[in-house]
Amino acid sequence: MATPEYYTLEGGDRMPRIGFGTWQASDEVLERSVEAALAAGYRHFDTARAYENEAALGRALRRWIGEDTTRRQHLFIVTKLPPGGNRPELVAEYFEASMKDLGLEYVDLYLMHTPFAFVHVPGDLHPKNPDGTMRVDHSTDLLSVWKSICKLKESGRARHVGVSNVNAEQLRRLCAVQKPACLQVEVHALCQQPALVAEARELGVPIVAYSPLGSKALADALAEKTGREYPDLLKLPIVQRIAQAHDRTPAQVLLRHTLQRGLAAIPKSTNPDRIKQNITLWDFELSASEMSELAALDRGEQGRICDFSFFLGIDKHPEFPFKK
Ligand SMILES: NC(=O)c1ccc[n+]([C@@H]2O[C@H](COP(=O)([O-])OP(=O)(O)OC[C@H]3O[C@@H](n4cnc5c(N)ncnc54)[C@H](OP(=O)(O)O)[C@@H]3O)[C@@H](O)[C@H]2O)c1
C-alpha cells in the first residue's frame, strides 16, 4: 500500500506527514531555513511559544504568502501553549501572544506543549528558583486546561487542537473530554513507543514524531551534563547499511521508517541540502525485513532523549508523563 503524504483531519483539512521542525535555531538562521524549506516543498511548520521564534517563522511565512493570500491555505502551521500557560484562565492570553508574533489570522493546529506546568511569570517562559530548579505549578488541572484549549476552536483561529508529551493514560483522559486532533511525541528508531502508537491508533489520534533523527544537539548537551551516552542514530550500523542498499542517507532511512509505521515526522535542519533530503522520501520503500531490523533497534524508555530532565525538579509534577 502506498505511504500517504497527509493525515486527513476532521473537516477534511490535510496535515502533511513531513513537517519542518524549528527548535533551537536563531532567528536569522531560521528565516533562511524556512525559505529553503518552502522552496523544497515543506508546507507543515512546527513551532512553539517556548522556542521563542514564532516572530521569525511568521516573517518568513508571510514573505512567502506575499500578496497572494490564497497561498495561506496550502500551509499547515503548528504552535504550542507553553508550560507556564497551563491554567484554563491563561490559555487565551498565551494563544493571542503566539498569534501576534506569528502575524497570521489562524493556526492550523494549537497544541498543549506538556501536561506538566510551570508557575505563570509574565515575561519568563522558564521560571526558576534560586537553586536552579523550575518553579513548578503542582496544581495543574489537565482536563480544565484541555477544555480551555478546545474552546479556541470556536473562533476558527485555531482550526484544530491537540496535545504533546502526554502518556497513554493521559491521552485516554483527554479523549473522554474531546479527542485531540494530534499527539506530538518523541518517536525515532531508539524510542519507538509501540504501545503509545497502538493506543493512539485505537483512539483515532494521529501521531507526529518529534526528534525523528535523534535530536543531536539536545543529546550532546545532555551527554555533557549527565555523562550518559546517547548513540548517534545516523551512525547506527543497521541504519547505515540500509541507507547504502537504497543509495539514500541514514536520515532518509530513519524518516522513511517513521512514515512506513504510519506516522508523521517533523525533522529540523538548517542546512539546505539536508532540508531537501528530509522531504525526498516518497520514491523508495523499505522492505518488510528492513522494517523488522529497524523495529528491533527500539530501546523503550531507555531510548528517550527529551525526558525534560533539563527542567530540574519537573519529574515531581503530578502530571509528569514519563516512567522512570
Ligand atoms: N513537542 C515537543 O516537546 C518537542 C520536543 C522536541 C522537538 N520538537 C519539534 O520537533 C522538531 C525536530 O526535533 P529536534 O529538532 O529535536 O531534532 P531532530 O529533527 O531529530 O534532529 C535535528 C538534528 O539533526 C540534524 N539533521 C537534520 N537533517 C539531517 C540529515 N539529513 N542528515 C544529518 N543530520 C541531519 C540537524 O542538524 P542540521 O541543522 O545541521 O542539519 C540537527 O542537529 C523540533 O525542531 C521541534 O519543532 C517538539
Short mmCIF file of C-alpha atoms and ligand atoms in Angstrom, two decimals:
data_model
loop_
_atom_site.label_atom_id
_atom_site.label_comp_id
_atom_site.label_asym_id
_atom_site.label_seq_id
_atom_site.Cartn_x
_atom_site.Cartn_y
_atom_site.Cartn_z
CA MET A 1 0.00 0.00 0.00
CA ALA A 2 1.32 3.47 -0.86
CA THR A 3 2.59 5.54 2.09
CA PRO A 4 0.19 8.51 2.43
CA GLU A 5 1.61 12.03 2.25
CA TYR A 6 -1.07 13.52 4.53
CA TYR A 7 -3.18 12.85 7.56
CA THR A 8 -6.75 13.90 6.87
CA LEU A 9 -8.17 15.69 9.91
CA GLU A 10 -11.75 16.38 10.93
CA GLY A 11 -13.44 18.58 8.35
CA GLY A 12 -11.09 17.35 5.63
CA ASP A 13 -8.02 19.52 6.40
CA ARG A 14 -4.78 17.81 5.43
CA MET A 15 -1.67 17.69 7.61
CA PRO A 16 1.45 16.87 5.58
CA ARG A 17 3.23 13.85 7.07
CA ILE A 18 6.58 15.55 6.80
CA GLY A 19 6.81 18.86 8.58
CA PHE A 20 9.65 21.23 9.38
CA GLY A 21 10.97 21.43 12.97
CA THR A 22 12.19 24.82 14.19
CA TRP A 23 13.51 24.26 17.71
CA GLN A 24 16.96 25.66 18.56
CA ALA A 25 17.58 27.86 15.54
CA SER A 26 18.45 31.54 15.83
CA ASP A 27 16.03 33.97 14.16
CA GLU A 28 18.24 34.75 11.17
CA VAL A 29 19.16 31.12 10.53
CA LEU A 30 15.55 30.07 10.96
CA GLU A 31 14.24 32.60 8.44
CA ARG A 32 16.74 31.38 5.84
CA SER A 33 15.96 27.74 6.64
CA VAL A 34 12.23 28.29 6.34
CA GLU A 35 12.75 29.86 2.91
CA ALA A 36 14.79 26.82 1.88
CA ALA A 37 12.13 24.51 3.31
CA LEU A 38 9.32 26.27 1.43
CA ALA A 39 11.34 26.02 -1.79
CA ALA A 40 11.92 22.30 -1.10
CA GLY A 41 8.17 21.73 -0.75
CA TYR A 42 7.52 21.74 3.03
CA ARG A 43 4.14 23.18 3.94
CA HIS A 44 3.86 21.97 7.55
CA PHE A 45 5.84 24.06 10.08
CA ASP A 46 6.16 23.31 13.78
CA THR A 47 6.97 25.95 16.36
CA ALA A 48 6.08 26.71 20.00
CA ARG A 49 5.81 29.76 22.25
CA ALA A 50 8.64 28.18 24.27
CA TYR A 51 11.01 28.18 21.23
CA GLU A 52 10.84 31.99 21.21
CA ASN A 53 10.99 32.04 17.41
CA GLU A 54 7.36 32.49 16.37
CA ALA A 55 8.05 36.01 15.10
CA ALA A 56 10.93 34.84 12.85
CA LEU A 57 8.86 31.95 11.48
CA GLY A 58 5.93 34.32 10.93
CA ARG A 59 8.11 36.77 8.97
CA ALA A 60 9.41 34.05 6.65
CA LEU A 61 5.92 32.61 6.10
CA ARG A 62 4.35 36.00 5.46
CA ARG A 63 7.04 36.82 2.90
CA TRP A 64 6.19 33.59 1.08
CA ILE A 65 2.46 34.30 1.20
CA GLY A 66 3.09 37.86 -0.07
CA GLU A 67 0.19 39.41 -1.93
CA ASP A 68 -1.27 36.04 -2.88
CA THR A 69 -3.44 35.30 0.16
CA THR A 70 -4.63 32.03 -1.40
CA ARG A 71 -1.18 30.66 -0.53
CA ARG A 72 -2.02 30.59 3.18
CA GLN A 73 -4.43 27.69 2.70
CA HIS A 74 -1.56 25.49 1.49
CA LEU A 75 0.33 25.88 4.77
CA PHE A 76 -0.16 23.86 7.95
CA ILE A 77 1.15 25.89 10.89
CA VAL A 78 1.51 24.49 14.39
CA THR A 79 2.34 26.24 17.63
CA LYS A 80 2.03 25.34 21.30
CA LEU A 81 0.86 26.60 24.67
CA PRO A 82 3.94 26.79 26.94
CA PRO A 83 4.03 25.02 30.34
CA GLY A 84 3.62 28.39 32.09
CA GLY A 85 0.23 28.77 30.39
CA ASN A 86 -1.27 25.51 31.63
CA ARG A 87 -4.11 27.12 33.56
CA PRO A 88 -7.55 27.47 31.97
CA GLU A 89 -7.72 31.23 32.50
CA LEU A 90 -4.32 31.79 30.81
CA VAL A 91 -4.86 29.81 27.60
CA ALA A 92 -6.45 32.63 25.56
CA GLU A 93 -3.76 35.12 26.60
CA TYR A 94 -0.89 32.83 25.53
CA PHE A 95 -2.69 31.94 22.30
CA GLU A 96 -3.10 35.64 21.45
CA ALA A 97 0.60 36.28 22.12
CA SER A 98 1.53 33.49 19.67
CA MET A 99 -0.89 34.80 17.05
CA LYS A 100 0.54 38.31 17.38
CA ASP A 101 4.11 37.08 16.88
CA LEU A 102 3.24 34.77 14.00
CA GLY A 103 1.22 37.56 12.36
CA LEU A 104 -1.21 35.05 10.87
CA GLU A 105 -5.00 35.08 11.01
CA TYR A 106 -5.20 31.49 12.18
CA VAL A 107 -3.06 28.48 13.06
CA ASP A 108 -3.88 25.04 11.75
CA LEU A 109 -3.07 23.29 15.00
CA TYR A 110 -2.60 24.52 18.57
CA LEU A 111 -1.04 22.04 20.99
CA MET A 112 -0.73 21.78 24.74
CA HIS A 113 3.08 21.53 24.83
CA THR A 114 3.35 19.49 28.03
CA PRO A 115 0.95 18.05 30.61
CA PHE A 116 3.10 19.49 33.42
CA ALA A 117 3.18 23.17 34.27
CA PHE A 118 5.39 25.98 35.46
CA VAL A 119 4.18 28.87 37.54
CA HIS A 120 2.98 31.68 35.25
CA VAL A 121 5.52 34.51 35.41
CA PRO A 122 4.85 37.26 32.84
CA GLY A 123 7.88 37.63 30.56
CA ASP A 124 9.58 34.46 31.80
CA LEU A 125 8.70 31.23 29.98
CA HIS A 126 11.09 29.12 32.09
CA PRO A 127 10.88 30.46 35.66
CA LYS A 128 13.43 29.05 38.10
CA ASN A 129 14.00 29.01 41.83
CA PRO A 130 17.30 30.39 43.16
CA ASP A 131 18.66 26.80 43.38
CA GLY A 132 18.12 26.24 39.64
CA THR A 133 15.01 24.04 39.95
CA MET A 134 11.96 25.03 37.94
CA ARG A 135 9.12 26.89 39.60
CA VAL A 136 6.68 24.04 39.14
CA ASP A 137 2.93 24.61 39.36
CA HIS A 138 1.79 21.44 41.12
CA SER A 139 -1.91 22.35 40.99
CA THR A 140 -2.47 21.67 37.26
CA ASP A 141 -5.95 20.51 36.32
CA LEU A 142 -5.16 18.86 32.99
CA LEU A 143 -8.75 18.46 31.85
CA SER A 144 -9.69 22.08 32.61
CA VAL A 145 -6.70 23.28 30.60
CA TRP A 146 -7.69 20.98 27.74
CA LYS A 147 -11.30 22.24 27.80
CA SER A 148 -9.99 25.80 27.60
CA ILE A 149 -7.76 24.89 24.63
CA CYS A 150 -10.73 23.21 22.91
CA LYS A 151 -12.69 26.49 23.18
CA LEU A 152 -10.10 28.18 20.93
CA LYS A 153 -11.65 26.33 18.00
CA GLU A 154 -14.86 28.33 18.34
CA SER A 155 -13.31 31.47 16.82
CA GLY A 156 -11.82 29.47 13.93
CA ARG A 157 -8.37 30.91 14.70
CA ALA A 158 -7.17 27.52 15.91
CA ARG A 159 -8.54 25.18 13.25
CA HIS A 160 -7.52 22.10 15.24
CA VAL A 161 -6.28 21.48 18.78
CA GLY A 162 -4.10 18.72 20.13
CA VAL A 163 -1.52 17.69 22.70
CA SER A 164 2.13 16.86 23.07
CA ASN A 165 4.18 14.78 25.51
CA VAL A 166 1.24 13.04 27.18
CA ASN A 167 1.29 9.33 28.02
CA ALA A 168 -1.40 6.78 27.10
CA GLU A 169 -3.33 7.17 30.35
CA GLN A 170 -3.41 10.96 29.98
CA LEU A 171 -4.42 10.63 26.31
CA ARG A 172 -7.40 8.47 27.31
CA ARG A 173 -8.49 11.05 29.91
CA LEU A 174 -8.24 13.87 27.35
CA CYS A 175 -10.15 11.84 24.75
CA ALA A 176 -13.02 11.45 27.22
CA VAL A 177 -13.42 15.26 27.04
CA GLN A 178 -12.63 15.76 23.36
CA LYS A 179 -10.39 13.81 21.01
CA PRO A 180 -7.14 15.70 20.26
CA ALA A 181 -6.54 16.24 16.53
CA CYS A 182 -2.97 15.10 17.03
CA LEU A 183 -0.47 13.77 19.56
CA GLN A 184 3.08 15.04 19.11
CA VAL A 185 5.64 12.89 20.94
CA GLU A 186 9.25 11.76 20.69
CA VAL A 187 9.48 8.83 18.27
CA HIS A 188 12.57 7.53 16.49
CA ALA A 189 14.42 4.26 15.98
CA LEU A 190 15.63 4.03 19.59
CA CYS A 191 12.35 5.23 21.13
CA GLN A 192 9.58 3.74 19.00
CA GLN A 193 6.77 3.89 21.58
CA PRO A 194 4.84 0.91 20.14
CA ALA A 195 2.29 0.79 22.99
CA LEU A 196 1.51 4.52 22.79
CA VAL A 197 1.31 4.34 18.98
CA ALA A 198 -1.14 1.42 19.21
CA GLU A 199 -3.25 3.18 21.86
CA ALA A 200 -3.38 6.43 19.85
CA ARG A 201 -4.34 4.47 16.75
CA GLU A 202 -7.14 2.76 18.65
CA LEU A 203 -8.37 6.13 19.90
CA GLY A 204 -8.11 7.59 16.38
CA VAL A 205 -5.45 10.19 17.29
CA PRO A 206 -2.74 10.76 14.62
CA ILE A 207 0.83 10.79 15.91
CA VAL A 208 3.50 13.27 14.88
CA ALA A 209 7.03 12.10 15.71
CA TYR A 210 9.31 14.78 17.10
CA SER A 211 13.11 14.46 17.24
CA PRO A 212 12.82 11.80 14.48
CA LEU A 213 16.57 11.97 13.82
CA GLY A 214 17.60 11.77 17.46
CA SER A 215 17.90 15.48 18.27
CA LYS A 216 21.70 15.55 18.22
CA ALA A 217 22.07 18.99 19.80
CA LEU A 218 19.91 18.00 22.77
CA ALA A 219 21.57 14.57 23.08
CA ASP A 220 25.03 16.19 23.07
CA ALA A 221 24.01 18.77 25.68
CA LEU A 222 22.52 16.10 27.95
CA ALA A 223 25.53 13.81 27.49
CA GLU A 224 27.83 16.63 28.59
CA LYS A 225 25.70 17.36 31.65
CA THR A 226 24.96 13.81 32.80
CA GLY A 227 27.76 11.66 31.38
CA ARG A 228 25.10 9.37 29.87
CA GLU A 229 25.83 8.06 26.37
CA TYR A 230 23.41 8.83 23.57
CA PRO A 231 24.04 6.76 20.44
CA ASP A 232 24.03 8.76 17.20
CA LEU A 233 21.06 7.33 15.28
CA LEU A 234 22.57 8.34 11.96
CA LYS A 235 25.65 6.22 12.69
CA LEU A 236 23.89 3.02 13.73
CA PRO A 237 25.37 0.24 11.52
CA ILE A 238 21.93 -1.16 10.58
CA VAL A 239 20.70 2.28 9.53
CA GLN A 240 23.89 2.89 7.53
CA ARG A 241 23.70 -0.49 5.81
CA ILE A 242 20.05 0.00 4.80
CA ALA A 243 20.88 3.52 3.59
CA GLN A 244 23.68 2.16 1.42
CA ALA A 245 21.44 -0.55 -0.01
CA HIS A 246 18.93 2.09 -1.18
CA ASP A 247 21.54 4.70 -2.13
CA ARG A 248 19.94 7.02 0.45
CA THR A 249 21.19 8.80 3.55
CA PRO A 250 20.73 7.45 7.10
CA ALA A 251 18.36 10.35 7.82
CA GLN A 252 16.16 9.37 4.89
CA VAL A 253 16.04 5.77 6.15
CA LEU A 254 15.02 6.91 9.65
CA LEU A 255 12.31 9.19 8.29
CA ARG A 256 11.05 6.59 5.84
CA HIS A 257 10.84 4.09 8.71
CA THR A 258 8.64 6.55 10.64
CA LEU A 259 6.40 7.16 7.62
CA GLN A 260 6.02 3.45 6.89
CA ARG A 261 4.95 2.92 10.51
CA GLY A 262 2.01 5.18 9.56
CA LEU A 263 3.24 8.25 11.47
CA ALA A 264 4.15 11.83 10.59
CA ALA A 265 7.56 13.39 11.39
CA ILE A 266 8.94 16.90 11.82
CA PRO A 267 12.72 16.80 11.27
CA LYS A 268 14.64 20.01 11.84
CA SER A 269 17.57 21.13 9.73
CA THR A 270 19.23 24.43 8.94
CA ASN A 271 21.23 23.04 6.03
CA PRO A 272 19.63 23.43 2.55
CA ASP A 273 20.85 20.04 1.26
CA ARG A 274 19.65 18.21 4.36
CA ILE A 275 16.36 20.13 4.28
CA LYS A 276 15.77 18.75 0.75
CA GLN A 277 16.87 15.23 1.70
CA ASN A 278 14.44 15.11 4.60
CA ILE A 279 11.42 15.59 2.35
CA THR A 280 12.59 13.39 -0.53
CA LEU A 281 11.07 10.21 0.84
CA TRP A 282 8.33 9.02 -1.45
CA ASP A 283 10.43 7.43 -4.18
CA PHE A 284 11.82 4.48 -2.23
CA GLU A 285 10.45 1.86 0.10
CA LEU A 286 11.89 -0.18 2.96
CA SER A 287 11.21 -3.91 2.73
CA ALA A 288 9.38 -5.83 5.45
CA SER A 289 12.67 -7.33 6.65
CA GLU A 290 14.32 -3.88 6.80
CA MET A 291 11.33 -2.59 8.78
CA SER A 292 11.79 -5.52 11.22
CA GLU A 293 15.51 -4.82 11.59
CA LEU A 294 14.75 -1.17 12.36
CA ALA A 295 11.94 -2.17 14.78
CA ALA A 296 14.50 -4.25 16.71
CA LEU A 297 16.53 -1.09 17.46
CA ASP A 298 13.88 0.12 19.92
CA ARG A 299 15.26 0.61 23.45
CA GLY A 300 11.95 1.52 25.05
CA GLU A 301 12.17 4.12 27.80
CA GLN A 302 16.00 3.91 27.70
CA GLY A 303 15.91 5.33 24.18
CA ARG A 304 14.10 8.51 25.17
CA ILE A 305 16.23 11.65 24.75
CA CYS A 306 13.81 14.50 25.52
CA ASP A 307 12.92 13.38 29.05
CA PHE A 308 12.72 17.00 30.30
CA SER A 309 15.48 16.33 32.85
CA PHE A 310 16.83 19.74 31.78
CA PHE A 311 13.84 21.21 33.70
CA LEU A 312 15.20 20.39 37.16
CA GLY A 313 12.50 19.12 39.52
CA ILE A 314 9.79 18.75 36.86
CA ASP A 315 9.50 14.99 37.47
CA LYS A 316 7.79 15.82 40.79
CA HIS A 317 4.80 17.32 38.96
CA PRO A 318 1.69 15.10 39.37
CA GLU A 319 1.14 15.00 35.60
CA PHE A 320 4.80 14.29 34.69
CA PRO A 321 4.22 11.79 31.85
CA PHE A 322 7.26 9.52 31.73
CA LYS A 323 8.13 6.46 33.77
CA LYS A 324 11.50 6.39 35.48
N1 LIG B 1 6.71 18.84 21.42
C1 LIG B 1 7.92 18.82 21.96
O1 LIG B 1 8.09 18.82 23.19
C2 LIG B 1 9.12 18.78 21.07
C3 LIG B 1 10.37 18.39 21.58
C4 LIG B 1 11.45 18.33 20.72
C5 LIG B 1 11.30 18.68 19.38
N2 LIG B 1 10.08 19.11 18.90
C6 LIG B 1 9.90 19.51 17.48
O2 LIG B 1 10.47 18.50 16.65
C7 LIG B 1 11.45 19.10 15.79
C8 LIG B 1 12.54 18.09 15.44
O3 LIG B 1 13.19 17.60 16.58
P1 LIG B 1 14.66 18.07 17.02
O4 LIG B 1 14.93 19.42 16.49
O5 LIG B 1 14.74 17.83 18.48
O6 LIG B 1 15.63 17.02 16.37
P2 LIG B 1 15.77 16.15 15.02
O7 LIG B 1 14.93 16.71 13.93
O8 LIG B 1 15.64 14.75 15.41
O9 LIG B 1 17.30 16.37 14.70
C9 LIG B 1 17.83 17.62 14.33
C10 LIG B 1 19.33 17.44 14.16
O10 LIG B 1 19.59 16.56 13.06
C11 LIG B 1 20.45 17.21 12.12
N3 LIG B 1 19.97 16.80 10.78
C12 LIG B 1 18.81 17.14 10.19
N4 LIG B 1 18.71 16.54 8.98
C13 LIG B 1 19.80 15.81 8.82
C14 LIG B 1 20.27 14.96 7.78
N5 LIG B 1 19.54 14.77 6.67
N6 LIG B 1 21.48 14.35 7.93
C15 LIG B 1 22.21 14.55 9.05
N7 LIG B 1 21.83 15.34 10.09
C16 LIG B 1 20.63 15.96 9.96
C17 LIG B 1 20.27 18.68 12.36
O11 LIG B 1 21.45 19.37 12.01
P3 LIG B 1 21.47 20.49 10.82
O12 LIG B 1 20.50 21.57 11.23
O13 LIG B 1 22.89 20.93 10.82
O14 LIG B 1 21.07 19.80 9.57
C18 LIG B 1 20.03 18.74 13.86
O15 LIG B 1 21.28 18.69 14.56
C19 LIG B 1 11.94 20.30 16.61
O16 LIG B 1 12.70 21.19 15.84
C20 LIG B 1 10.63 20.83 17.14
O17 LIG B 1 9.95 21.54 16.12
C21 LIG B 1 8.99 19.12 19.72
#
